[in-house]
Each structure stands twice: as structure tokens, then as C-alpha cells.
Amino acid sequence: MMLYVSTRGHADRKRFCEILLEGLAPDGGLYLPERYPQVDDATLTRWRALPYHALAFEILSLYIDDIPADDLSALCRKTYTEKVFGTPEIVPLKPLEDGLCLQALSNGPTLAFKDMAMQLLGNLFEYELARRGQELNILGATSGDTGSAAEYAMRGKKGVRVFMTSPQGRMSPFQQAQMFSLQDANIHNIAIEGVFDDCQDIVKAVSNDLAFKRKWRIGTVNSINWARLMAQVVYYFAGYFQATKSNADKVSFTVPSGNFGNICAGHVARMMGLPIAALVAATNENDVLDEFFRTGVYRVRGGADTFETSSPSMDISKASNFERFVFDLLGRDGAKVTALFGDELARAGRFDLSARLGEVRDRYGFASGRSTHADRLATLRDTWDRFGVMIDTHTADGLKVAREQKQPGVPMIVLETALPIKFAATIVEALGREPQRPAQFEGIELLPKRVTLLPADAGRVKDYIAAHCG
Ligand SMILES: *Cc1c(COP(=O)(O)O)cnc(C)c1O
């Protein structure tokens, strides 16, 4: 049986469908599977030949044993279609220079990689809620892409409402229009007077109020949700299979990173035995993660030190999913994780694991780099001039760092996390031309907007939720 544990060491062990609807563990920790299933050579060989939905089913089956196989298979088949994701490969590689390619993860409904997990989550939620005869109110925080991906995955789904907080005025006009133009009755946009971390703190505060959470059936779709991470593990395998001919080959991945969700899925894939050489975290000027991987010191930033950049989906001051990796690094010792994340961070705003840095790099394969606005512009221009390929600003951060970190003889895959149309202003600044806009998004900025403005106050958000349920 596959059971899930909290990174803070709570004694409970839970099944997948319990944590699917739950979010944070009762002790404030994040859920992880009790062990990582191991994938052997014969299995890798068998999986190479599978279409994406079947690969997803195989991997998910290792982590989910409380949904009948036929149902899970049908959910994967329904989720990962050419119609929704644009190509039969779902996540095709796009070669650039020798040994370096992009993996296209951004051809879903909202043009960012978060659709890869969220579309599955929408179908899983609807399935499980119907099975239980229950409803769920999803509370989320977004600086852009999570919110729209969640709303497009949940719109019109039976038994689900979405309450999505976002920092007022901090998303691109296109991102705002994507979210605020949705008129579905089960979708609620809440703009918060603050930064992304205020939104994230509100979600945590509401989720930690267990009575409120139970009464209003609050769930989450933030990247702390294990099901999202698990869904993301699949495309690391799919990318690996496309880039290699034999299981003896290794590849590296560079991942434009913020909350450490995407790259944490890479860590899980590597722990399962996927032959990944390096996992490279690329940050923008908000370099909490790059600092950690260079120095071993994890230091969260205050709101005033959190910069508004041209790769805004990576503008974070702390990386929520990082706790999952630290749990593994510290031998899955929940007491140690609680001491660091529960106590030291609250007291000192930092902790020091520099004594483990060698292990972080050698045993777990992590590396990192940082990219600035000037780097993004240069990388956007260079990629357009040399290859005629237009990338987005987050992918540009990844590509810049990938070139620095690439090792001879090891293919480097850069995860393409969004399409350029989402961040048009910077594309125009770099290239002097507008990115192409998919037909379904023509003129969305002009559509009527559905959004409520609230102060950065968890109490006010609770009142809003209570007034809009049922
Ligand atoms: C969410 C997001 C990221 C950061 O991903 P994490 O899982 O938070 O590290 C990077 N790029 C884009 C475009 C995103 O939407």
C-alpha cells in the first residue's frame, strides 16, 4: 500500500485520495510518499514506447492505489489529449544548438506548464468528489500562472468552487485578462492589496484554521499539493525518453524556478531512478534558491526585498516546496525539518545547511544559476536571431543558466514554462515585435472582468468565502 507522510513528522499515514483534497498536513508540513517507487531498466525500456497518457497512467499507478486502475487510466486518457495540449507528443522537444533543447510544456489551455498538472487535478477532483458526494472550495494564491491554470482546469467542474487570490496589479495584462474574464459561477477572483507572499500567507493562515477549513471544506491547488508534483514527474520521463536512445544515457534538466515545485518533481523522478545527471535551478533576481545551492544558506526575503521582475512567476521570497527536498536531505527526519522550517525560519529568517552542500550537489545532482533582466533580453534576442525561436522570459532565465551549467556529452533539456504572449511587454522590449497570439485569446483584454479587491487580511478573505459558498 502507498501511504503519505508529513515533512514535519506527524504520526498519521494517509492514502492518496485523502491528501488529494487536503493540501497542507495538519502539522503544517507537506505530504510526500513514504518511499519513492524504484523504476528498473526493463520498466524504462517498456515505458519508452508509450504515448504520454499511458506513461502518465504507469507512473501515477505507482503513487495511487485507491482509485481503480480502469478509472485512473480513463482520467489520464481524458486529460492528456492532442486537442488540449496541441501535439501528439504532448511535451515535444525543440532542439536549439547542439546538445541543448527546450521541452515544450506550455501548449495547454493557459499557455504555461502549470496546465500539465492542473488539468489532471481538475479531473481527479471532479472524480473523487462525485465518488464521495462532497463539495470542495479551493483556495489558492497566484502571481499569475497558477491562478489561470487552476481556473481553466476547474471551470464548470461539478462540486468545485475556486477562490483565487492574486497580488493586485502585479500580473501581466494578459494574465489578468485570462483570469478575470472567466464568467463561470464557480470561479472567484480575489485581488489582494499586497505582494504574492501576502497571498500565500493568507492561504496558509486559512488552511491552519482547522475549524474553518473543515466547516467550509477548504482545499488547495498550490504547488504544495502532492498530486500536482506527481503529475509533473511524468514529463521528466517523457523528456528523457525523447532525448536518449538507451537507458545508459543521462540527461540534465534546467528548470526556471520559483516555489521549487517543478524542479522538485525532477528530484522525485531522479529518486525513482530516472538517469538524470544534473537538476539545475534557474532563478531571476529573486535568487533565494540560487543562493542556497551556492552557499548552503537558505534565507527568506521580506516583501521589500522581493523584486518585481520581467519573469514575474518566479518572483518569490521563499520556496514553499523546498521543504520537501530538505526532508529527503535530512534523512526524512521530521523533527529536524520542524526545527528548521517551523522554528529557525520564524526566528531568524534563515538556516544554514552548508555542511551538507557536497551531498546536495553530488548525491542529489543539484546545481543553480541566476539571470537578470539584461540577461533575459540578451537571451530572447540571441534565440530569435540564431534559431528564429521566440521564447518567454522565464524560459530565457532557464536557457541562460543552462548554457553556463551544461556539461560536455550530457544533453541539457530546458523546460519551457510559458509562451511569450503571456509576457508581451518584455518581448517587445527585446525584439521590437509582438509575440503571436493564439486565436482563442484574441481581444481578451477587452472582455468584462470579474474580480473583488480585498486588503491583505486572512479574516476578510474568510468572510468573503463564507458569504459565497452554497
Ligand atoms: C510557476 C512558474 C514557474 C516557477 O515554477 P515553480 O514550480 O514555482 O518553481 C516558472 N515559470 C513559469 C512561467 C511559471 O508559471
PDB file of N, CA, C and O in Angstrom, residues 91-97 99-105 239 242 254 383 389-392 395-396 398-399 402-403 412-417:
ATOM      1  N   VAL A  91       4.445  16.854 -24.932  1.00  0.00           N
ATOM      2  CA  VAL A  91       5.577  17.669 -24.443  1.00  0.00           C
ATOM      3  C   VAL A  91       6.797  17.510 -25.362  1.00  0.00           C
ATOM      4  O   VAL A  91       7.855  17.058 -24.922  1.00  0.00           O
ATOM      5  N   PRO A  92       6.693  17.896 -26.641  1.00  0.00           N
ATOM      6  CA  PRO A  92       7.782  17.651 -27.597  1.00  0.00           C
ATOM      7  C   PRO A  92       9.048  18.440 -27.266  1.00  0.00           C
ATOM      8  O   PRO A  92       8.972  19.522 -26.683  1.00  0.00           O
ATOM      9  N   LEU A  93      10.205  17.881 -27.634  1.00  0.00           N
ATOM     10  CA  LEU A  93      11.465  18.609 -27.517  1.00  0.00           C
ATOM     11  C   LEU A  93      11.663  19.467 -28.763  1.00  0.00           C
ATOM     12  O   LEU A  93      11.329  19.055 -29.870  1.00  0.00           O
ATOM     13  N   LYS A  94      12.239  20.657 -28.545  1.00  0.00           N
ATOM     14  CA  LYS A  94      12.565  21.548 -29.660  1.00  0.00           C
ATOM     15  C   LYS A  94      14.065  21.826 -29.609  1.00  0.00           C
ATOM     16  O   LYS A  94      14.529  22.538 -28.714  1.00  0.00           O
ATOM     17  N   PRO A  95      14.850  21.240 -30.551  1.00  0.00           N
ATOM     18  CA  PRO A  95      16.296  21.412 -30.491  1.00  0.00           C
ATOM     19  C   PRO A  95      16.719  22.847 -30.775  1.00  0.00           C
ATOM     20  O   PRO A  95      16.158  23.509 -31.637  1.00  0.00           O
ATOM     21  N   LEU A  96      17.717  23.334 -30.025  1.00  0.00           N
ATOM     22  CA  LEU A  96      18.383  24.610 -30.337  1.00  0.00           C
ATOM     23  C   LEU A  96      19.794  24.238 -30.791  1.00  0.00           C
ATOM     24  O   LEU A  96      19.930  23.447 -31.704  1.00  0.00           O
ATOM     25  N   GLU A  97      20.835  24.760 -30.133  1.00  0.00           N
ATOM     26  CA  GLU A  97      22.177  24.366 -30.560  1.00  0.00           C
ATOM     27  C   GLU A  97      22.465  22.932 -30.113  1.00  0.00           C
ATOM     28  O   GLU A  97      21.700  22.343 -29.350  1.00  0.00           O
ATOM     29  N   GLY A  99      23.187  19.618 -28.476  1.00  0.00           N
ATOM     30  CA  GLY A  99      23.167  19.165 -27.091  1.00  0.00           C
ATOM     31  C   GLY A  99      22.257  19.952 -26.183  1.00  0.00           C
ATOM     32  O   GLY A  99      22.239  19.733 -24.968  1.00  0.00           O
ATOM     33  N   LEU A 100      21.482  20.876 -26.734  1.00  0.00           N
ATOM     34  CA  LEU A 100      20.615  21.695 -25.893  1.00  0.00           C
ATOM     35  C   LEU A 100      19.253  21.826 -26.550  1.00  0.00           C
ATOM     36  O   LEU A 100      19.163  22.114 -27.744  1.00  0.00           O
ATOM     37  N   CYS A 101      18.203  21.557 -25.807  1.00  0.00           N
ATOM     38  CA  CYS A 101      16.874  21.721 -26.392  1.00  0.00           C
ATOM     39  C   CYS A 101      15.889  22.227 -25.355  1.00  0.00           C
ATOM     40  O   CYS A 101      16.143  22.188 -24.152  1.00  0.00           O
ATOM     41  N   LEU A 102      14.771  22.718 -25.862  1.00  0.00           N
ATOM     42  CA  LEU A 102      13.658  23.118 -25.000  1.00  0.00           C
ATOM     43  C   LEU A 102      12.672  21.967 -24.946  1.00  0.00           C
ATOM     44  O   LEU A 102      12.509  21.233 -25.922  1.00  0.00           O
ATOM     45  N   GLN A 103      12.007  21.797 -23.814  1.00  0.00           N
ATOM     46  CA  GLN A 103      10.892  20.857 -23.750  1.00  0.00           C
ATOM     47  C   GLN A 103       9.616  21.681 -23.616  1.00  0.00           C
ATOM     48  O   GLN A 103       9.437  22.429 -22.644  1.00  0.00           O
ATOM     49  N   ALA A 104       8.737  21.554 -24.608  1.00  0.00           N
ATOM     50  CA  ALA A 104       7.530  22.391 -24.678  1.00  0.00           C
ATOM     51  C   ALA A 104       6.485  21.895 -23.691  1.00  0.00           C
ATOM     52  O   ALA A 104       5.896  20.832 -23.871  1.00  0.00           O
ATOM     53  N   LEU A 105       6.275  22.659 -22.637  1.00  0.00           N
ATOM     54  CA  LEU A 105       5.298  22.276 -21.613  1.00  0.00           C
ATOM     55  C   LEU A 105       4.148  23.273 -21.555  1.00  0.00           C
ATOM     56  O   LEU A 105       3.347  23.252 -20.627  1.00  0.00           O
ATOM     57  N   GLY A 239      10.553  13.604 -21.384  1.00  0.00           N
ATOM     58  CA  GLY A 239      11.670  14.362 -21.949  1.00  0.00           C
ATOM     59  C   GLY A 239      12.906  13.487 -22.083  1.00  0.00           C
ATOM     60  O   GLY A 239      13.599  13.503 -23.105  1.00  0.00           O
ATOM     61  N   GLN A 242      12.649  11.087 -25.039  1.00  0.00           N
ATOM     62  CA  GLN A 242      12.843  11.728 -26.347  1.00  0.00           C
ATOM     63  C   GLN A 242      14.306  12.083 -26.596  1.00  0.00           C
ATOM     64  O   GLN A 242      14.762  12.089 -27.740  1.00  0.00           O
ATOM     65  N   THR A 254      17.366  21.887 -16.908  1.00  0.00           N
ATOM     66  CA  THR A 254      17.385  23.198 -16.264  1.00  0.00           C
ATOM     67  C   THR A 254      15.948  23.672 -16.127  1.00  0.00           C
ATOM     68  O   THR A 254      15.172  23.620 -17.086  1.00  0.00           O
ATOM     69  N   THR A 383      18.242  34.001 -29.099  1.00  0.00           N
ATOM     70  CA  THR A 383      17.474  32.814 -29.504  1.00  0.00           C
ATOM     71  C   THR A 383      16.638  33.116 -30.751  1.00  0.00           C
ATOM     72  O   THR A 383      16.482  32.273 -31.627  1.00  0.00           O
ATOM     73  N   VAL A 389      13.429  31.279 -32.979  1.00  0.00           N
ATOM     74  CA  VAL A 389      12.530  30.748 -31.945  1.00  0.00           C
ATOM     75  C   VAL A 389      12.245  31.849 -30.927  1.00  0.00           C
ATOM     76  O   VAL A 389      13.173  32.471 -30.405  1.00  0.00           O
ATOM     77  N   MET A 390      10.970  32.089 -30.684  1.00  0.00           N
ATOM     78  CA  MET A 390      10.586  33.095 -29.707  1.00  0.00           C
ATOM     79  C   MET A 390      10.236  32.398 -28.399  1.00  0.00           C
ATOM     80  O   MET A 390       9.374  31.524 -28.376  1.00  0.00           O
ATOM     81  N   ILE A 391      10.948  32.760 -27.329  1.00  0.00           N
ATOM     82  CA  ILE A 391      10.695  32.129 -26.033  1.00  0.00           C
ATOM     83  C   ILE A 391      10.137  33.169 -25.070  1.00  0.00           C
ATOM     84  O   ILE A 391      10.149  34.364 -25.357  1.00  0.00           O
ATOM     85  N   ASP A 392       9.684  32.731 -23.930  1.00  0.00           N
ATOM     86  CA  ASP A 392       9.164  33.663 -22.930  1.00  0.00           C
ATOM     87  C   ASP A 392      10.288  34.013 -21.950  1.00  0.00           C
ATOM     88  O   ASP A 392      11.393  33.445 -22.005  1.00  0.00           O
ATOM     89  N   THR A 395      11.535  31.097 -19.525  1.00  0.00           N
ATOM     90  CA  THR A 395      12.334  30.140 -20.271  1.00  0.00           C
ATOM     91  C   THR A 395      13.701  30.753 -20.598  1.00  0.00           C
ATOM     92  O   THR A 395      14.723  30.046 -20.611  1.00  0.00           O
ATOM     93  N   ALA A 396      13.728  32.059 -20.830  1.00  0.00           N
ATOM     94  CA  ALA A 396      15.000  32.751 -21.102  1.00  0.00           C
ATOM     95  C   ALA A 396      15.932  32.658 -19.889  1.00  0.00           C
ATOM     96  O   ALA A 396      17.134  32.432 -20.036  1.00  0.00           O
ATOM     97  N   GLY A 398      15.979  30.266 -17.818  1.00  0.00           N
ATOM     98  CA  GLY A 398      16.441  28.880 -17.831  1.00  0.00           C
ATOM     99  C   GLY A 398      17.541  28.664 -18.860  1.00  0.00           C
ATOM    100  O   GLY A 398      18.579  28.056 -18.574  1.00  0.00           O
ATOM    101  N   LEU A 399      17.327  29.194 -20.051  1.00  0.00           N
ATOM    102  CA  LEU A 399      18.280  28.979 -21.138  1.00  0.00           C
ATOM    103  C   LEU A 399      19.631  29.612 -20.821  1.00  0.00           C
ATOM    104  O   LEU A 399      20.695  29.027 -21.074  1.00  0.00           O
ATOM    105  N   ALA A 402      21.243  27.398 -18.290  1.00  0.00           N
ATOM    106  CA  ALA A 402      21.562  26.091 -18.887  1.00  0.00           C
ATOM    107  C   ALA A 402      22.883  26.149 -19.641  1.00  0.00           C
ATOM    108  O   ALA A 402      23.705  25.226 -19.567  1.00  0.00           O
ATOM    109  N   ARG A 403      23.093  27.237 -20.376  1.00  0.00           N
ATOM    110  CA  ARG A 403      24.343  27.357 -21.158  1.00  0.00           C
ATOM    111  C   ARG A 403      25.555  27.423 -20.235  1.00  0.00           C
ATOM    112  O   ARG A 403      26.611  26.896 -20.562  1.00  0.00           O
ATOM    113  N   MET A 412      21.270  18.678 -22.467  1.00  0.00           N
ATOM    114  CA  MET A 412      20.621  19.557 -21.497  1.00  0.00           C
ATOM    115  C   MET A 412      19.230  19.918 -22.019  1.00  0.00           C
ATOM    116  O   MET A 412      19.099  20.404 -23.141  1.00  0.00           O
ATOM    117  N   ILE A 413      18.215  19.635 -21.209  1.00  0.00           N
ATOM    118  CA  ILE A 413      16.839  19.971 -21.567  1.00  0.00           C
ATOM    119  C   ILE A 413      16.400  21.154 -20.711  1.00  0.00           C
ATOM    120  O   ILE A 413      16.469  21.091 -19.484  1.00  0.00           O
ATOM    121  N   VAL A 414      15.971  22.220 -21.366  1.00  0.00           N
ATOM    122  CA  VAL A 414      15.454  23.384 -20.640  1.00  0.00           C
ATOM    123  C   VAL A 414      13.931  23.329 -20.676  1.00  0.00           C
ATOM    124  O   VAL A 414      13.337  23.241 -21.758  1.00  0.00           O
ATOM    125  N   LEU A 415      13.309  23.333 -19.531  1.00  0.00           N
ATOM    126  CA  LEU A 415      11.850  23.277 -19.502  1.00  0.00           C
ATOM    127  C   LEU A 415      11.273  24.632 -19.911  1.00  0.00           C
ATOM    128  O   LEU A 415      11.586  25.661 -19.308  1.00  0.00           O
ATOM    129  N   GLU A 416      10.461  24.616 -20.967  1.00  0.00           N
ATOM    130  CA  GLU A 416       9.793  25.836 -21.423  1.00  0.00           C
ATOM    131  C   GLU A 416       8.541  26.012 -20.574  1.00  0.00           C
ATOM    132  O   GLU A 416       7.594  25.249 -20.700  1.00  0.00           O
ATOM    133  N   THR A 417       8.550  27.024 -19.704  1.00  0.00           N
ATOM    134  CA  THR A 417       7.476  27.088 -18.704  1.00  0.00           C
ATOM    135  C   THR A 417       6.312  27.974 -19.100  1.00  0.00           C
ATOM    136  O   THR A 417       5.282  27.953 -18.433  1.00  0.00           O
TER     137      THR A 417
END
